Coordinates of C-alpha atoms and ligand atoms in Angstrom, one line a residue:
Chain O
M1 CA -7.1 -100.7 -13.7
T2 CA -6.5 -101.9 -17.2
T3 CA -2.4 -102.1 -18.0
N4 CA -3.1 -99.2 -20.4
A5 CA -4.6 -97.3 -17.3
T6 CA -1.7 -98.4 -15.3
D7 CA 0.9 -97.1 -17.7
A8 CA -0.8 -93.9 -18.1
A9 CA -0.7 -93.4 -14.5
I10 CA 2.9 -94.3 -14.4
E11 CA 3.7 -92.0 -17.0
R12 CA 2.0 -89.3 -15.3
L13 CA 3.8 -90.3 -12.1
L14 CA 6.9 -89.9 -13.8
F15 CA 6.4 -86.8 -15.5
E16 CA 5.5 -85.1 -12.1
R17 CA 8.5 -86.7 -10.7
E18 CA 10.4 -85.3 -13.2
I19 CA 9.0 -82.1 -12.5
E20 CA 9.4 -82.1 -8.6
K21 CA 13.2 -83.0 -9.2
F22 CA 13.6 -80.1 -11.5
L23 CA 12.2 -77.3 -8.8
Y24 CA 14.5 -79.1 -6.1
R25 CA 17.3 -79.0 -8.4
E26 CA 16.5 -75.4 -9.2
A27 CA 16.2 -74.5 -5.3
E28 CA 19.8 -76.3 -4.8
L29 CA 21.3 -74.2 -7.3
L30 CA 20.3 -71.1 -5.6
D31 CA 20.9 -72.4 -1.8
D32 CA 24.6 -73.4 -3.4
R33 CA 25.2 -70.1 -4.9
R34 CA 25.7 -71.6 -8.3
Y35 CA 23.5 -68.4 -9.9
N36 CA 25.7 -68.8 -13.3
D37 CA 23.9 -72.4 -13.4
W38 CA 20.6 -71.1 -12.1
I39 CA 20.3 -68.5 -14.8
E40 CA 20.6 -71.2 -17.3
L41 CA 17.3 -72.6 -16.6
I42 CA 15.9 -69.2 -17.1
A43 CA 13.7 -68.8 -20.8
E44 CA 14.8 -65.8 -22.9
D45 CA 11.5 -64.6 -23.0
I46 CA 10.8 -65.2 -19.0
H47 CA 8.4 -63.0 -17.2
Y48 CA 9.4 -63.0 -13.9
H49 CA 6.6 -61.3 -11.4
M50 CA 6.4 -60.7 -7.7
P51 CA 3.5 -58.1 -7.4
V52 CA 2.8 -55.9 -4.2
R53 CA 0.1 -57.5 -2.2
R54 CA -2.6 -54.8 -1.4
N55 CA -5.2 -55.4 1.5
V56 CA -8.3 -54.9 0.1
K57 CA -12.0 -55.2 0.7
F58 CA -14.3 -58.2 0.0
G59 CA -15.2 -58.7 -3.3
E60 CA -12.2 -56.2 -4.5
Q61 CA -9.8 -59.4 -4.7
H62 CA -9.4 -58.9 -8.2
R63 CA -7.1 -55.8 -7.4
E64 CA -5.4 -57.7 -4.3
N65 CA -2.0 -58.3 -6.3
S66 CA -0.5 -55.3 -8.1
D67 CA -1.4 -55.6 -12.2
S68 CA 2.0 -55.8 -14.2
E69 CA 0.5 -53.9 -17.1
S70 CA 0.3 -50.7 -15.2
E71 CA 1.2 -50.9 -11.4
I72 CA 4.1 -51.5 -9.7
S73 CA 5.9 -54.8 -8.2
W74 CA 8.4 -56.2 -6.3
F75 CA 9.8 -57.6 -9.4
D76 CA 8.6 -57.4 -12.8
E77 CA 11.2 -58.2 -15.2
G78 CA 12.8 -60.2 -17.8
K79 CA 16.1 -62.6 -18.3
R80 CA 18.2 -59.5 -19.1
T81 CA 17.8 -57.9 -15.7
L82 CA 17.8 -61.3 -13.9
A83 CA 21.0 -61.9 -15.6
G84 CA 22.0 -58.2 -14.5
R85 CA 21.0 -59.3 -11.1
V86 CA 23.4 -62.3 -11.1
R87 CA 26.4 -60.6 -12.6
Q88 CA 26.0 -58.1 -9.5
I89 CA 26.1 -60.7 -7.0
N90 CA 29.0 -62.3 -8.6
T91 CA 31.2 -59.1 -8.2
G92 CA 31.7 -59.7 -4.7
L93 CA 30.9 -56.1 -3.9
H94 CA 27.0 -56.3 -3.7
W95 CA 26.9 -55.1 -0.2
A96 CA 23.9 -56.3 0.6
E97 CA 24.8 -60.0 -0.4
E98 CA 28.5 -59.8 0.8
P99 CA 29.6 -61.8 2.5
F100 CA 26.5 -64.4 1.4
S101 CA 23.5 -64.9 3.2
R102 CA 22.8 -68.8 4.4
V103 CA 19.6 -69.1 2.2
R104 CA 17.6 -72.3 1.8
H105 CA 14.7 -72.6 -0.6
L106 CA 12.0 -75.4 0.8
I107 CA 9.7 -76.3 -1.9
T108 CA 6.6 -77.8 -1.1
N109 CA 2.9 -78.4 -2.4
I110 CA 3.8 -78.9 -6.3
Q111 CA 0.7 -79.5 -8.4
V112 CA 1.6 -80.3 -12.0
G113 CA -1.1 -79.2 -14.5
D114 CA -1.6 -80.7 -17.8
L115 CA 1.1 -80.3 -20.6
D116 CA 0.1 -78.2 -23.5
G117 CA 2.5 -78.3 -26.4
D118 CA 6.1 -77.9 -24.6
E119 CA 4.3 -76.4 -21.5
V120 CA 3.0 -77.6 -18.2
P121 CA 1.6 -75.4 -15.5
V122 CA 2.9 -75.8 -12.2
R123 CA 2.2 -74.6 -8.9
S124 CA 4.1 -74.8 -5.9
N125 CA 4.8 -73.0 -2.3
F126 CA 7.8 -71.7 -0.9
Y127 CA 9.4 -71.1 2.1
C128 CA 12.7 -69.6 2.1
W129 CA 14.7 -69.0 5.0
S130 CA 17.5 -66.4 5.0
N131 CA 20.0 -65.8 7.4
R132 CA 22.9 -62.9 7.5
L133 CA 26.0 -62.2 9.1
R134 CA 25.6 -62.6 12.8
D135 CA 21.8 -63.0 13.5
E136 CA 19.6 -61.1 11.0
V137 CA 17.1 -63.5 9.7
N138 CA 14.5 -62.9 6.9
V139 CA 11.6 -65.2 6.1
F140 CA 9.9 -65.4 2.8
V141 CA 6.7 -67.5 2.5
G142 CA 4.7 -67.6 -0.7
T143 CA 3.2 -69.6 -3.7
R144 CA 4.7 -69.5 -7.1
Q145 CA 2.8 -70.1 -10.4
D146 CA 5.2 -71.3 -13.1
V147 CA 5.2 -72.1 -16.7
L148 CA 7.9 -74.7 -17.5
R149 CA 8.7 -75.4 -21.0
R150 CA 10.5 -78.6 -22.3
D151 CA 14.5 -77.7 -23.0
P152 CA 16.5 -80.5 -24.8
E153 CA 19.6 -79.2 -22.5
T154 CA 18.2 -78.5 -19.0
G155 CA 14.9 -80.6 -18.9
F156 CA 12.8 -77.5 -18.7
K157 CA 13.4 -74.0 -18.9
I158 CA 11.0 -71.3 -16.3
A159 CA 8.9 -69.6 -19.4
K160 CA 6.6 -67.7 -16.7
R161 CA 6.9 -67.4 -12.8
L162 CA 4.6 -65.4 -10.9
I163 CA 5.5 -65.2 -7.2
L164 CA 3.1 -64.4 -4.7
L165 CA 4.8 -63.3 -1.3
D166 CA 2.4 -63.5 1.8
Q167 CA 3.6 -59.8 3.0
N168 CA 1.9 -56.3 2.6
V169 CA 4.6 -54.3 3.9
L170 CA 7.7 -56.1 3.4
L171 CA 9.1 -56.8 6.3
S172 CA 13.1 -57.5 5.2
K173 CA 14.9 -54.6 4.0
V174 CA 15.8 -56.1 0.6
I175 CA 15.5 -59.2 -1.5
T176 CA 18.4 -60.1 -2.8
T177 CA 17.7 -63.8 -3.2
F178 CA 15.3 -65.2 -6.3
F179 CA 12.5 -67.6 -5.9
Chain K
M1 CA 20.2 -40.4 29.6
V2 CA 17.2 -39.5 31.1
N3 CA 18.9 -36.1 32.2
I4 CA 19.3 -35.4 28.3
I5 CA 15.4 -35.1 28.1
K6 CA 14.7 -33.4 31.4
S7 CA 17.1 -30.8 30.8
R8 CA 16.0 -29.7 27.7
G9 CA 15.8 -26.2 28.2
D10 CA 19.4 -26.1 29.6
R11 CA 20.6 -27.0 26.1
S12 CA 22.1 -30.5 26.5
L13 CA 20.8 -31.5 23.4
R14 CA 23.4 -28.8 22.0
D15 CA 25.9 -30.9 23.6
L16 CA 25.0 -33.7 21.6
V17 CA 25.1 -32.0 18.1
D18 CA 28.3 -29.6 17.9
L19 CA 27.5 -27.8 14.4
E20 CA 30.5 -25.8 14.9
K21 CA 32.9 -28.3 14.9
G22 CA 30.4 -30.7 12.6
T23 CA 30.1 -33.7 15.4
V24 CA 27.1 -35.7 16.6
A25 CA 26.6 -38.1 19.3
R26 CA 25.5 -41.4 18.1
E27 CA 22.9 -41.0 20.9
I28 CA 20.4 -39.0 19.0
Y29 CA 20.7 -41.9 16.3
V30 CA 19.8 -44.8 19.0
N31 CA 18.5 -43.3 22.1
E32 CA 14.9 -44.5 22.8
E33 CA 14.1 -41.4 24.6
I34 CA 15.3 -38.9 22.1
Y35 CA 13.4 -41.0 19.6
Q36 CA 9.8 -40.7 21.6
Q37 CA 10.7 -37.0 22.3
E38 CA 11.3 -36.8 18.1
L39 CA 7.7 -38.1 17.8
E40 CA 6.4 -35.3 19.8
Q41 CA 8.4 -32.3 18.9
I42 CA 9.2 -33.2 15.0
Y43 CA 6.3 -35.4 13.7
T44 CA 3.7 -33.4 15.5
R45 CA 4.8 -30.2 14.3
A46 CA 6.3 -30.6 10.8
W47 CA 4.6 -30.5 7.4
L48 CA 4.7 -34.1 6.3
F49 CA 4.3 -35.5 3.1
I50 CA 0.9 -37.5 2.6
G51 CA 0.3 -38.5 -0.9
H52 CA -0.6 -37.1 -4.5
E53 CA -4.3 -36.0 -5.7
S54 CA -4.2 -38.4 -8.2
Q55 CA -4.2 -41.7 -5.6
V56 CA -7.8 -40.7 -4.8
P57 CA -9.6 -39.0 -8.1
N58 CA -13.5 -39.8 -7.7
P59 CA -15.9 -38.8 -4.4
G60 CA -15.5 -41.3 -1.8
D61 CA -11.9 -42.7 -3.1
F62 CA -9.3 -43.2 0.0
V63 CA -5.8 -44.5 0.5
M64 CA -3.8 -45.0 3.7
S65 CA -1.0 -43.0 4.3
R66 CA 1.0 -42.3 7.4
M67 CA 2.2 -39.4 9.7
G68 CA 5.2 -40.1 11.9
E69 CA 4.5 -43.7 13.3
E70 CA 0.5 -43.1 13.1
E71 CA -1.6 -44.2 10.0
V72 CA -3.8 -41.3 8.5
L73 CA -6.4 -41.5 5.5
L74 CA -6.3 -39.2 2.5
V75 CA -10.1 -39.2 1.7
R76 CA -11.6 -37.4 -1.0
D77 CA -15.1 -36.6 0.4
R78 CA -18.5 -37.0 -1.8
K79 CA -18.4 -33.4 -2.3
N80 CA -15.1 -33.9 -3.9
K81 CA -13.1 -32.1 -1.2
L82 CA -9.9 -33.7 0.2
H83 CA -9.1 -34.7 4.0
V84 CA -6.5 -36.2 6.1
F85 CA -7.7 -37.8 9.3
L86 CA -6.1 -39.9 11.9
N87 CA -6.9 -43.8 11.2
T88 CA -8.8 -44.4 14.9
C89 CA -12.3 -44.7 16.0
R90 CA -13.2 -42.1 18.6
H91 CA -15.0 -44.5 20.6
R92 CA -12.6 -47.1 21.7
G93 CA -9.8 -46.6 19.0
M94 CA -10.2 -49.5 16.8
K95 CA -8.7 -48.9 13.0
V96 CA -11.6 -47.4 11.1
C97 CA -9.9 -48.7 7.9
R98 CA -7.9 -51.2 7.4
Y99 CA -7.6 -51.3 3.3
D100 CA -4.6 -49.7 1.8
D101 CA -7.0 -48.0 -0.5
G102 CA -10.4 -48.0 -2.1
N103 CA -13.7 -46.4 -2.5
T104 CA -16.3 -46.2 0.0
L105 CA -19.6 -44.0 1.4
L106 CA -18.7 -44.4 4.8
F107 CA -15.9 -45.7 7.3
T108 CA -17.5 -48.4 9.5
C109 CA -15.7 -49.4 12.3
P110 CA -15.5 -53.2 13.2
F111 CA -15.6 -52.9 16.8
H112 CA -19.0 -51.5 18.0
G113 CA -20.2 -49.9 14.4
W114 CA -19.7 -46.2 14.8
S115 CA -19.8 -44.9 11.3
Y116 CA -18.2 -41.6 9.7
D117 CA -19.0 -40.0 6.6
T118 CA -16.2 -39.6 4.3
D119 CA -15.9 -35.7 5.5
G120 CA -15.3 -37.4 8.8
A121 CA -18.6 -36.5 10.6
L122 CA -20.0 -39.4 12.8
V123 CA -23.1 -40.4 11.6
G124 CA -24.2 -43.4 12.8
V125 CA -24.1 -44.6 16.3
P126 CA -25.4 -47.9 17.0
H127 CA -28.0 -47.7 20.1
H128 CA -27.8 -44.1 19.9
K129 CA -31.4 -43.8 21.5
A130 CA -31.8 -46.9 23.7
A131 CA -28.0 -46.7 25.3
F132 CA -26.7 -43.1 24.8
H133 CA -30.3 -41.7 25.7
E134 CA -29.4 -39.5 22.7
E135 CA -27.0 -37.8 24.8
L136 CA -23.9 -38.4 23.0
I137 CA -23.1 -35.4 20.5
K138 CA -22.0 -36.6 17.6
A139 CA -20.8 -33.2 16.1
D140 CA -17.9 -33.8 18.8
W141 CA -16.8 -37.0 17.6
G142 CA -16.1 -37.1 13.9
L143 CA -12.9 -38.5 13.1
H144 CA -9.9 -36.7 14.2
E145 CA -8.6 -34.4 11.5
V146 CA -5.5 -32.6 10.6
P147 CA -5.9 -29.0 11.3
Q148 CA -3.9 -28.0 8.3
M149 CA -3.6 -29.5 5.0
A150 CA -2.4 -28.2 1.6
N151 CA -2.6 -29.4 -2.3
Y152 CA 0.2 -27.8 -3.9
F153 CA 0.5 -28.9 -7.2
G154 CA -1.5 -32.2 -6.7
S155 CA 0.8 -33.0 -3.7
I156 CA -0.9 -33.3 -0.5
W157 CA 0.7 -32.3 2.9
A158 CA -0.6 -31.8 6.4
T159 CA 0.8 -30.8 9.5
W160 CA -0.8 -31.9 13.3
D161 CA 0.2 -28.2 14.3
P162 CA -2.7 -25.8 13.9
K163 CA -0.2 -22.8 14.6
A164 CA 2.5 -24.4 12.1
P165 CA 3.4 -21.8 9.4
S166 CA 1.5 -22.0 6.1
F167 CA 3.0 -24.3 3.9
L168 CA 4.7 -22.0 1.1
D169 CA 6.3 -20.2 4.4
Y170 CA 7.5 -23.8 5.7
M171 CA 8.9 -24.5 2.4
G172 CA 10.5 -21.3 1.7
V173 CA 12.7 -20.9 -1.3
F174 CA 12.0 -24.6 -2.2
A175 CA 8.7 -24.3 -2.8
P176 CA 9.3 -24.0 -6.4
T177 CA 11.3 -26.8 -6.6
I178 CA 8.8 -28.7 -5.2
Q179 CA 6.3 -27.6 -7.8
W180 CA 8.7 -28.2 -10.6
C181 CA 9.1 -31.8 -9.4
F182 CA 5.3 -32.4 -9.8
Q183 CA 5.6 -30.8 -13.4
S184 CA 5.4 -33.1 -16.6
T185 CA 8.6 -33.1 -18.5
D186 CA 7.2 -30.5 -20.7
G187 CA 7.3 -28.5 -17.6
E188 CA 3.3 -28.1 -17.2
D189 CA 2.3 -27.9 -13.8
N190 CA 0.2 -30.7 -12.0
G191 CA 1.5 -32.7 -14.9
V192 CA 1.9 -36.3 -13.3
E193 CA 0.1 -38.7 -11.4
L194 CA 1.6 -41.8 -9.3
F195 CA 2.0 -45.1 -10.2
N196 CA 0.1 -47.7 -8.0
P197 CA 0.6 -48.8 -5.1
A198 CA 3.2 -47.5 -3.1
T199 CA 5.6 -49.9 -2.1
K200 CA 6.7 -50.3 1.9
W201 CA 9.5 -52.0 3.5
R202 CA 11.4 -52.2 6.9
I203 CA 14.9 -51.4 7.6
P204 CA 16.4 -51.8 10.7
T205 CA 17.6 -48.8 11.3
N206 CA 17.1 -45.4 12.8
W207 CA 15.0 -43.2 10.4
K208 CA 17.6 -40.3 10.3
F209 CA 19.9 -42.7 8.7
P210 CA 18.2 -42.8 5.3
G211 CA 16.2 -39.5 6.1
F212 CA 19.2 -37.3 6.5
S213 CA 21.4 -39.0 4.2
F214 CA 19.4 -40.1 1.5
D215 CA 20.9 -37.8 -1.6
G216 CA 22.4 -35.5 1.0
D217 CA 25.2 -37.9 0.8
S218 CA 26.9 -37.6 -2.4
A219 CA 30.1 -39.3 -0.8
H220 CA 28.6 -42.4 -0.5
A221 CA 27.5 -43.4 -4.1
A222 CA 31.1 -44.8 -5.4
M223 CA 31.6 -46.8 -2.8
T224 CA 27.9 -48.0 -1.5
H225 CA 27.4 -48.5 -5.5
R226 CA 30.4 -50.2 -6.9
S227 CA 28.7 -53.3 -7.7
V228 CA 26.3 -51.8 -10.1
N229 CA 29.5 -50.3 -12.0
V230 CA 31.5 -53.3 -11.9
A231 CA 28.7 -55.5 -13.1
A232 CA 27.4 -52.8 -15.7
I233 CA 23.8 -52.9 -14.8
G234 CA 23.3 -49.1 -14.4
P235 CA 19.7 -49.3 -14.7
Q236 CA 18.7 -46.4 -17.1
G237 CA 20.3 -47.3 -19.9
D238 CA 21.7 -50.1 -21.2
M239 CA 21.4 -53.5 -18.5
E240 CA 24.4 -55.1 -20.7
G241 CA 26.5 -52.0 -19.8
G242 CA 25.8 -48.8 -21.3
S243 CA 26.7 -45.8 -19.6
R244 CA 24.8 -42.5 -19.8
A245 CA 27.6 -40.0 -18.7
G246 CA 29.5 -40.2 -22.1
M247 CA 26.3 -39.5 -24.1
K248 CA 25.1 -36.2 -21.9
A249 CA 24.5 -33.4 -24.1
P250 CA 27.2 -30.4 -22.8
F251 CA 25.1 -27.6 -20.9
P252 CA 26.9 -25.2 -18.8
K253 CA 25.7 -26.5 -15.3
T254 CA 27.4 -27.3 -11.9
S255 CA 26.0 -29.6 -9.3
Y256 CA 25.8 -28.7 -5.9
E257 CA 24.3 -29.3 -2.6
M258 CA 21.7 -26.5 -2.1
M259 CA 20.0 -25.9 1.1
I260 CA 18.1 -23.9 3.4
P261 CA 19.7 -24.2 6.4
E262 CA 17.4 -22.2 8.3
L263 CA 14.5 -24.1 7.4
G264 CA 16.4 -27.6 7.1
H265 CA 15.7 -28.1 3.4
G266 CA 18.2 -29.3 1.1
G267 CA 18.7 -30.9 -2.0
H268 CA 21.4 -31.9 -4.7
N269 CA 20.7 -29.7 -7.3
Y270 CA 22.1 -28.2 -10.5
M271 CA 22.8 -24.4 -10.7
F272 CA 22.7 -23.4 -14.3
E273 CA 25.3 -21.0 -15.5
Q274 CA 22.9 -19.7 -18.0
P275 CA 19.1 -19.5 -17.9
G276 CA 17.1 -22.7 -19.1
V277 CA 17.0 -26.1 -19.3
S278 CA 19.6 -28.4 -20.3
D279 CA 19.6 -30.6 -23.8
Y280 CA 17.8 -34.1 -23.8
A281 CA 20.4 -37.2 -23.2
D282 CA 20.2 -40.2 -25.5
T283 CA 18.9 -42.5 -23.4
W284 CA 16.1 -45.4 -23.0
Q285 CA 18.0 -47.4 -26.0
T286 CA 16.8 -50.8 -24.8
E287 CA 12.9 -49.7 -24.9
P288 CA 10.8 -48.8 -27.7
K289 CA 12.1 -45.7 -30.2
E290 CA 8.6 -43.9 -29.0
V291 CA 10.3 -43.6 -25.3
D292 CA 13.2 -41.5 -26.6
E293 CA 11.2 -39.8 -29.1
Y294 CA 8.5 -38.8 -26.1
Y295 CA 11.0 -37.6 -23.7
R296 CA 12.8 -35.7 -26.4
E297 CA 9.9 -33.7 -27.7
T298 CA 8.7 -32.9 -24.0
R299 CA 12.3 -31.6 -23.0
A300 CA 12.5 -29.3 -26.1
K301 CA 8.7 -28.0 -24.9
K302 CA 10.5 -27.4 -21.5
Q303 CA 13.4 -26.0 -23.0
E304 CA 11.3 -23.3 -24.5
K305 CA 8.9 -22.4 -22.0
Y306 CA 12.1 -22.0 -19.5
K307 CA 14.5 -20.5 -21.5
D308 CA 15.0 -17.4 -19.6
V309 CA 14.6 -18.9 -16.4
Y310 CA 17.5 -19.9 -13.9
L311 CA 16.1 -23.3 -12.6
H312 CA 18.0 -25.4 -9.7
A313 CA 15.6 -28.2 -9.9
G314 CA 13.2 -30.2 -12.2
D315 CA 16.1 -31.2 -14.5
G316 CA 17.6 -33.8 -12.2
G317 CA 17.2 -31.9 -8.9
T318 CA 15.7 -33.0 -6.0
A319 CA 14.2 -31.5 -2.8
L320 CA 14.9 -33.1 0.9
I321 CA 12.2 -31.5 2.8
W322 CA 12.7 -31.7 6.4
P323 CA 11.9 -34.1 8.2
N324 CA 11.7 -37.2 6.2
V325 CA 10.8 -37.1 2.4
N326 CA 12.7 -36.2 -0.8
I327 CA 10.8 -35.2 -3.6
Q328 CA 12.4 -35.8 -7.0
P329 CA 10.9 -35.5 -10.7
Q330 CA 10.3 -39.3 -10.8
R331 CA 10.3 -40.8 -7.4
I332 CA 9.3 -39.9 -3.8
L333 CA 11.0 -41.2 -0.9
I334 CA 9.6 -41.2 2.6
W335 CA 11.1 -42.3 5.9
H336 CA 8.7 -43.1 8.4
P337 CA 9.9 -43.4 12.2
H338 CA 8.6 -47.0 13.3
G339 CA 10.6 -47.1 16.5
V340 CA 14.0 -46.0 17.5
G341 CA 15.4 -48.9 15.5
M342 CA 13.2 -49.2 12.6
T343 CA 12.3 -47.2 9.5
E344 CA 9.4 -48.1 7.4
S345 CA 10.2 -46.6 4.2
W346 CA 7.3 -45.8 1.5
R347 CA 8.4 -45.3 -2.2
Q348 CA 6.2 -43.4 -5.1
Y349 CA 6.8 -42.9 -8.6
P350 CA 5.5 -40.0 -10.3
V351 CA 5.1 -40.3 -14.0
D352 CA 3.6 -37.7 -17.0
K353 CA 0.0 -38.6 -16.7
N354 CA -0.8 -37.6 -20.4
A355 CA 2.4 -39.7 -21.4
P356 CA 1.5 -42.9 -23.6
K357 CA 1.4 -46.4 -22.2
V358 CA 4.9 -47.5 -23.5
V359 CA 6.3 -44.5 -22.3
K360 CA 4.9 -45.0 -18.7
D361 CA 5.6 -48.8 -19.1
A362 CA 9.0 -48.2 -19.7
Q363 CA 9.6 -45.7 -16.9
R364 CA 7.9 -48.2 -14.4
R365 CA 10.3 -50.8 -15.1
Y366 CA 13.4 -48.7 -14.6
M367 CA 12.1 -47.3 -11.2
M368 CA 11.5 -51.1 -10.3
R369 CA 14.6 -52.5 -11.3
Y370 CA 16.4 -49.5 -9.6
G371 CA 14.8 -48.4 -6.7
G372 CA 13.5 -50.0 -3.2
P373 CA 14.4 -53.2 -1.4
T374 CA 14.4 -54.9 -4.9
G375 CA 16.3 -52.3 -7.0
V376 CA 19.8 -53.3 -8.0
T377 CA 21.1 -50.2 -6.9
E378 CA 19.3 -49.2 -3.8
S379 CA 19.6 -52.8 -2.0
D380 CA 23.1 -51.7 -1.3
D381 CA 22.1 -48.5 0.8
M382 CA 20.0 -50.5 2.6
E383 CA 22.6 -53.0 4.0
N384 CA 24.9 -49.6 5.1
W385 CA 21.8 -47.8 7.0
N386 CA 21.0 -51.0 8.6
Y387 CA 24.4 -52.0 10.2
A388 CA 25.4 -48.5 10.9
F389 CA 22.4 -48.8 13.7
P390 CA 24.0 -51.8 15.6
A391 CA 27.4 -50.8 15.4
S392 CA 26.7 -47.6 17.1
L393 CA 24.8 -49.0 19.8
G394 CA 27.6 -49.9 22.1
T395 CA 28.9 -48.5 25.0
V396 CA 32.1 -47.9 23.9
A397 CA 30.4 -46.9 20.0
Q398 CA 28.4 -44.4 21.8
R399 CA 31.5 -42.5 23.2
L400 CA 32.8 -41.8 19.9
P401 CA 30.8 -39.2 17.8
Y402 CA 29.5 -39.1 14.1
N403 CA 31.9 -36.9 11.8
F404 CA 30.1 -34.5 9.7
Q405 CA 32.9 -31.8 8.6
M406 CA 32.7 -32.7 5.0
G407 CA 32.9 -29.0 3.7
L408 CA 32.5 -27.3 6.7
G409 CA 32.9 -23.8 6.5
H410 CA 33.1 -23.7 2.6
D411 CA 29.3 -22.6 2.0
F412 CA 28.7 -19.9 0.0
K413 CA 25.7 -17.8 -1.4
D414 CA 25.0 -16.9 -4.9
D415 CA 23.2 -13.9 -5.7
R416 CA 21.3 -15.9 -8.4
L417 CA 19.5 -17.8 -6.2
P418 CA 18.7 -15.8 -3.2
G419 CA 17.8 -17.7 -0.2
M420 CA 20.1 -20.4 -0.7
T421 CA 23.3 -21.6 0.8
F422 CA 25.4 -23.8 -1.6
N423 CA 28.5 -26.4 -1.0
Y424 CA 30.6 -28.3 -3.5
R425 CA 28.5 -31.4 -4.8
I426 CA 30.2 -34.0 -2.4
A427 CA 29.4 -32.0 0.9
E428 CA 27.8 -32.6 3.9
E429 CA 25.9 -29.4 4.2
N430 CA 22.7 -30.8 3.6
Q431 CA 23.1 -33.3 6.3
R432 CA 24.3 -30.2 8.8
A433 CA 21.3 -28.6 7.6
R434 CA 18.8 -31.0 8.9
L435 CA 20.8 -31.7 12.2
R436 CA 20.8 -27.8 12.9
R437 CA 16.6 -27.8 12.3
W438 CA 16.7 -31.2 14.1
L439 CA 18.5 -29.5 17.0
E440 CA 15.8 -26.4 17.1
F441 CA 12.9 -28.8 16.6
M442 CA 13.7 -30.7 19.6
E443 CA 14.5 -27.6 21.7
A444 CA 11.4 -25.4 20.7
G445 CA 8.6 -25.0 22.8
S446 CA 6.5 -23.6 20.2
W447 CA 6.4 -22.7 16.4
D448 CA 7.1 -19.2 17.9
D449 CA 10.8 -20.8 18.6
L450 CA 10.9 -21.9 15.3
Y451 CA 9.3 -19.6 12.7
P452 CA 9.9 -17.3 11.6
V453 CA 13.7 -17.8 11.4
N454 CA 16.4 -15.9 12.8
P455 CA 19.6 -17.0 11.2
K456 CA 21.5 -15.2 13.6
K457 CA 19.9 -16.9 16.5
N458 CA 20.5 -20.3 15.2
T459 CA 24.2 -20.0 14.7
D460 CA 24.4 -18.4 18.1
K461 CA 25.8 -21.0 20.4
Ligands
FES501 S1 -14.1 -48.8 18.6 FE1 -15.2 -47.9 17.0 S2 -17.1 -48.2 17.4 FE2 -16.3 -49.0 19.3
FE2_502 FE1 22.4 -44.6 -2.8

C-alpha cells in the first residue's frame, strides 16, 4: 500500500471508530437514564420512525413496514414529542417507568456509509434488554438505519432514525425506552 | 374451584358477583376454568367487532381479524360479498392464511394444498380423483363461516351463534351511538375509513381489566395519567403544555356514564341539555391551519344537520359494546382474550375518508403519540392493568373481593333518552353493567335465557 492509501484507510478507520463511539455513548446515556443528555443528541428536525411490521406475501415486501406517509406506526415523530416523553419520564409519576426499568442497549453490526456533506448514513443492530420490578422481562431486537449529522458540540446529532423492531404483534405491554 | 364450574346451575357464580353489594370475587379475573367457560359462554355467542369495510375495498381483499382467541379472516369475495371465516383448513387444521392482509384469488393451504375460493368454497383438493376416489363431497368442507354477520354503517360484526338475536336487537339503544361513531365529523353516515395497519400488543393481564374498565373508569384518569399533566404533554393540543379544557366553547351539556345494564353496553357520554352539537373548540394549534379549518367547517355542517336532535354520542361519546370493544369516533379498542392472564389488545383508528391529506396526517400523528403501548397517555394504563393481575392471584388476595361500589344505587333514568340508565360521570355503573351481563352469559344455557331481556329477572337475586 502506498502511504496515501494507508493514510486514507486509517482516516476511514478513525471515522468509523468515532461513529461507533458516538453510538455506544448514546446507548450509555439511555442505559444510565440520562435522558436530558440523550435528547441533546437529537437533531431539531429528526424523523424518529418505528413502523409496524406486517406479515406479507412474497413479492409484497414493499408493504412489510408501515408507511410513514399514510399508515400507523409504533413511533413516527419529531423532537418535540420525544422531548415530551423525556419530560414525562422525569416526572417520576410515569408509572410504566416508575420505578425505572433496568435497560441495556447492546449495539452491534455497525456499518458506516459514506459521508455526504456533513451527513453520514449508519446502520446498526440492537439488542435491548429491559427488566422491570421483580421479574418482568421485555426484549427488543431489531435494526436501525440512521442519518448522523456532524455537530460541533456533540460530535454528531441524530437527524433520522428508522427502527425496524423484529416483532409483528408487540410482545410487550409498552415501549418506554428509546432506541 | 372445580365446583364453581360444575355447579353452574345452582347459581354459585352468583356468589362471586354480588351486584347488590357491589363486590366481586377476584377469582373471576384469575381462574383458569372460569376463563375457559368465558370462551365458550361469551365468545361463541356475543356479537363481536371484526373490522371495517374500508379494510377490504376490492374483490379478493382480505384482512386478518380475531374472535376471542381464534383468528378469523374478513374477506371480500370476487362477487363483492363480505365473509368472515375461521382461519383453519378443514382437512387437518392448518392456517389457510398467514398474512395480515392482502389480495388473493384463492386461499391455498400450505399443508396438503386444499384450496378455497374467496367465498369459502373448497375448490381444489390434490389427488381428488386418485386418492379420494372423488368421494369427498367438497360442498361439505368449505371454510367455516360465521352464521351471522352484520355490516352496520361500514363496521363489520359477527357472532358464532346462529340463534343470537339480530345485530340491532343486540345493540339496543346503543345502535345509534355506533352509527354516529362511524360518521365523518360533518355527521355523514359511512363517512370514515380506518388507518392501516391495526396495532396489536400483549398485556399480561386478564381481558376484563382493560375490557371492563376502559372508559368505564373515569375515576382512574387523574391518578393514572398524572405524569401527562405534570409534564404538560397533553397530546391533542400543544406538546409544550397547552390545555384544551380552557378553550372549549360553552354548550349546555353534562357528561354521564350511560348504559343499558340489561345488555351490558355502556359509555361515557354527553347528555346535552338542549338539542344539537356543541361548538367547535379551538385545537390542532401545532398543526397547519388547514387542519383546524377543516374540523371547524365539518363541525358547522354537523351542527346544522343535528340542530334539533338530542345526541348522546358522536361528540366525544363512546360505546362500550359488550363484551370487549370500545367504539369511539376516532378510535376503536378491542381487548381479545389470550389466556386467563394475557390480553391481546388491537387498536384501529377511523378518520374522515374524504379529509385532505394534511388533516389525515395530523389526526394520525395525534393518535400515534397518544394511544397504545407507545402512547404517552396509555402506557400508564398498561402498567396498572398488568400488575393488578398478579396482585390478585395470591391465596390471601383471593379472599378479598374487588370493590365496585362507586355510585351504587345512584343510577337514574332520563325521559329524553329512553332505555338508557345514567349515573354521575365518575361512577362504576358501566362496569357493573358489564359484570351483570357477564354473569348472565356465564349462567345462560342458551340465548333464550339472554334475550329478549327481562329486567326483572336480571335484578332478582
Ligand atoms: S391441513 Fe390443509 S390441506 Fe391438509
Ligand atoms: Fe387511561
